Short mmCIF file of C-alpha atoms in Angstrom, two decimals:
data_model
loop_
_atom_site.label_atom_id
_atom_site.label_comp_id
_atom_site.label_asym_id
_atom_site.label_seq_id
_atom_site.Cartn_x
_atom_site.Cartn_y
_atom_site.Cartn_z
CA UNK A 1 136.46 77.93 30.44
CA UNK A 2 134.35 78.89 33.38
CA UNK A 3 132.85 75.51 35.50
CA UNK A 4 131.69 75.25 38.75
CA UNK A 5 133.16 71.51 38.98
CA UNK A 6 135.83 71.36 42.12
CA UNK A 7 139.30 70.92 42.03
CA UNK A 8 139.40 67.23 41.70
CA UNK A 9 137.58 67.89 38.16
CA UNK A 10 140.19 70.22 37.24
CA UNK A 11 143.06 68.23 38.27
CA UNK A 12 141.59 65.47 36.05
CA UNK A 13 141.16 67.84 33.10
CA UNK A 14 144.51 69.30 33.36
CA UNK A 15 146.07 65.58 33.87
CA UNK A 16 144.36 64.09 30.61
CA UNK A 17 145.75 67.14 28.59
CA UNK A 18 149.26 67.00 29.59
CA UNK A 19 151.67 64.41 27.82
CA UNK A 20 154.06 64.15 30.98
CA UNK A 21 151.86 63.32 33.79
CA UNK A 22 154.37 63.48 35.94
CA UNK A 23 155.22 67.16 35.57
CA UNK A 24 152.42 68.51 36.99
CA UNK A 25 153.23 71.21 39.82
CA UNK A 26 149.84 69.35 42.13
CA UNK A 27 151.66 65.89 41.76
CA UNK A 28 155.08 67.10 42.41
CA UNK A 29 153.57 68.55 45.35
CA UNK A 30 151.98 65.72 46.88
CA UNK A 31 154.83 63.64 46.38
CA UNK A 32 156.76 65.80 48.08
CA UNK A 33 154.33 65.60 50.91
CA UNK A 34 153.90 61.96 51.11
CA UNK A 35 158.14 61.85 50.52
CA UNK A 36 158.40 63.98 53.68
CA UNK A 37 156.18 62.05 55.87
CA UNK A 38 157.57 58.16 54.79
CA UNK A 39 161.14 59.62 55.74
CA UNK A 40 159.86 60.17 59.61
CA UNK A 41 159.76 57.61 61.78
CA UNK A 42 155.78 56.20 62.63
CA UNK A 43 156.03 57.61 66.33
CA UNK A 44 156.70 60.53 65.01
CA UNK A 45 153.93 60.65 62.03
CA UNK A 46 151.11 59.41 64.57
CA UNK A 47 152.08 62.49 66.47
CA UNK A 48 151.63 64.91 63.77
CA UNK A 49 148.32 62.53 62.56
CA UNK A 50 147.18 63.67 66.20
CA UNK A 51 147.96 67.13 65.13
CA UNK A 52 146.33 67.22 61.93
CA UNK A 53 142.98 65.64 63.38
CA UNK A 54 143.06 68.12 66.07
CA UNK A 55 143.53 70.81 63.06
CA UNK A 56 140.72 69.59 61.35
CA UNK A 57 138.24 69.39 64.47
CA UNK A 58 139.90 73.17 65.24
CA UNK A 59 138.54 74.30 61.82
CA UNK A 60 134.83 74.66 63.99
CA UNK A 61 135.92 78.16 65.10
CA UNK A 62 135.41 80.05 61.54
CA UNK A 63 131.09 78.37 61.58
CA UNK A 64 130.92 79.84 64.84
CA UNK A 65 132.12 83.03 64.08
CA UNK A 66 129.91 83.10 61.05
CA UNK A 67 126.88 82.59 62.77
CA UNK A 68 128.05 84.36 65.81
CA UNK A 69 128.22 87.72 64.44
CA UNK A 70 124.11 88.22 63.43
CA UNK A 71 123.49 87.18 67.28
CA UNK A 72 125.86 90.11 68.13
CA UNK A 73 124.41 92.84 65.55
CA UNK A 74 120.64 91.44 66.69
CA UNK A 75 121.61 92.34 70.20
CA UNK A 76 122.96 95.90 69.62
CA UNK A 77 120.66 96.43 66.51
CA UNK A 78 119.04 99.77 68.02
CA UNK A 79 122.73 101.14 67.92
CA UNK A 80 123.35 99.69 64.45
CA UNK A 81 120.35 101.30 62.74
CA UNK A 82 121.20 104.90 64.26
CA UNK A 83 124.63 104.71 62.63
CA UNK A 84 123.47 102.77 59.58
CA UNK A 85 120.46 104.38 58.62
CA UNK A 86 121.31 108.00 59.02
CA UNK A 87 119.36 110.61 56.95
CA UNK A 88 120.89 110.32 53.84
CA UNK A 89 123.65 107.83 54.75
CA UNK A 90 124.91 105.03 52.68
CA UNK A 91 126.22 103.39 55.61
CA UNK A 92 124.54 100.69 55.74
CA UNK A 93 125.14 99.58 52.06
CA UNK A 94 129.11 99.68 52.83
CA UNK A 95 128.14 97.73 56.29
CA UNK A 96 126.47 95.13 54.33
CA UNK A 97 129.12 94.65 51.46
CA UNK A 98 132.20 94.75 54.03
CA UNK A 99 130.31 92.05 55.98
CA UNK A 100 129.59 89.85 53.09
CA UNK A 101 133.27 89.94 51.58
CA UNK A 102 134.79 88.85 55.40
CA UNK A 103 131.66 86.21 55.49
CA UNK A 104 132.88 84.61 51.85
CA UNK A 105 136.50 84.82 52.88
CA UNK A 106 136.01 83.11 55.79
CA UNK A 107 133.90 80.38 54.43
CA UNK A 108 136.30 79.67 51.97
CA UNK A 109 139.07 79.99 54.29
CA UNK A 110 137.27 77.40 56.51
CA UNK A 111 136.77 74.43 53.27
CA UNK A 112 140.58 75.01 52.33
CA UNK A 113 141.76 74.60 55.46
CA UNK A 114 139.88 71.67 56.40
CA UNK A 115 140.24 70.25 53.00
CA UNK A 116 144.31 70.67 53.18
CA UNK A 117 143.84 68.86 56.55
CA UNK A 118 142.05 65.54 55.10
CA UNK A 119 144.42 65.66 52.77
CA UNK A 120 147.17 65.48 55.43
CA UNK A 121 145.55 63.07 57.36
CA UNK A 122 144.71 60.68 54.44
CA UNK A 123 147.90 60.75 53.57
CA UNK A 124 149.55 60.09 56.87
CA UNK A 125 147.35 57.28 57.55
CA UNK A 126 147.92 55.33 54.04
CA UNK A 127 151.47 55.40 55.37
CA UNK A 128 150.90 53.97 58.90
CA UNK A 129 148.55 51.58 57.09
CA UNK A 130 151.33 50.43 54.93
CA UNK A 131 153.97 50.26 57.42
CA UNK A 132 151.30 48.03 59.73
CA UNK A 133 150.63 45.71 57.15
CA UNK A 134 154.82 45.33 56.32
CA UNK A 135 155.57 44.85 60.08
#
């Protein structure tokens, strides 16, 4: 069934319909993840924390491109409507359509990314967090 609930939804869905929990391909994942980063040493995962934090600040490059690109087509719009809007032309149809798929993509392709990086980061902290408080 169709919802427009997230991913955390979903996961709960799928979770409460499954009779071994443990099984599930998202949780095998992440504990995979978090297995990986309790075998480094906590030099080492403050490192990559520093990584992942400058990963997720990074992710400010997609906005900017989004809103970039309308400044740029404003500025050379003159040139844009003689190719666009030539007698007869569907030009500007295909111009629009291309330029809303790679606007979508990259929107999405922004919340992923920066959504894969929390969860990183979370993650990483929980385990310096626990090793602080054991020390």
């Amino acid at each position: 069934m169709f919802s427009f609930r997230g991913d955390a939804h979903k996961l709960f869905l799928t979770l409460k319909g499954q009779k071994d929990i443990h099984s599930n391909k998202e949780l095998k994942e992440t504990a995979e993840i978090k297995s990986f980063y309790e075998s480094l040493e906590s030099k080492t995962l403050q490192l990559v924390h520093y990584r992942m934090i400058k990963e997720r600040n990074g992710m400010g490059m997609i906005p900017i491109f989004v809103t970039g690109i309308p400044w740029l087509l404003f500025l050379i719009s003159d040139k844009i409507q003689d190719v666009l809007f030539t007698k007869g032309g569907m030009h500007w149809a295909a111009f629009i359509f291309l330029y809303l798929i790679l606007l979508t993509i990259s929107v999405i392709f922004h919340f992923k990314e920066k959504a894969w990086a929390a969860f990183h980061i979370e993650m990483i902290e929980d385990i310096l967090s626990e090793r602080d408080k054991g020390s």
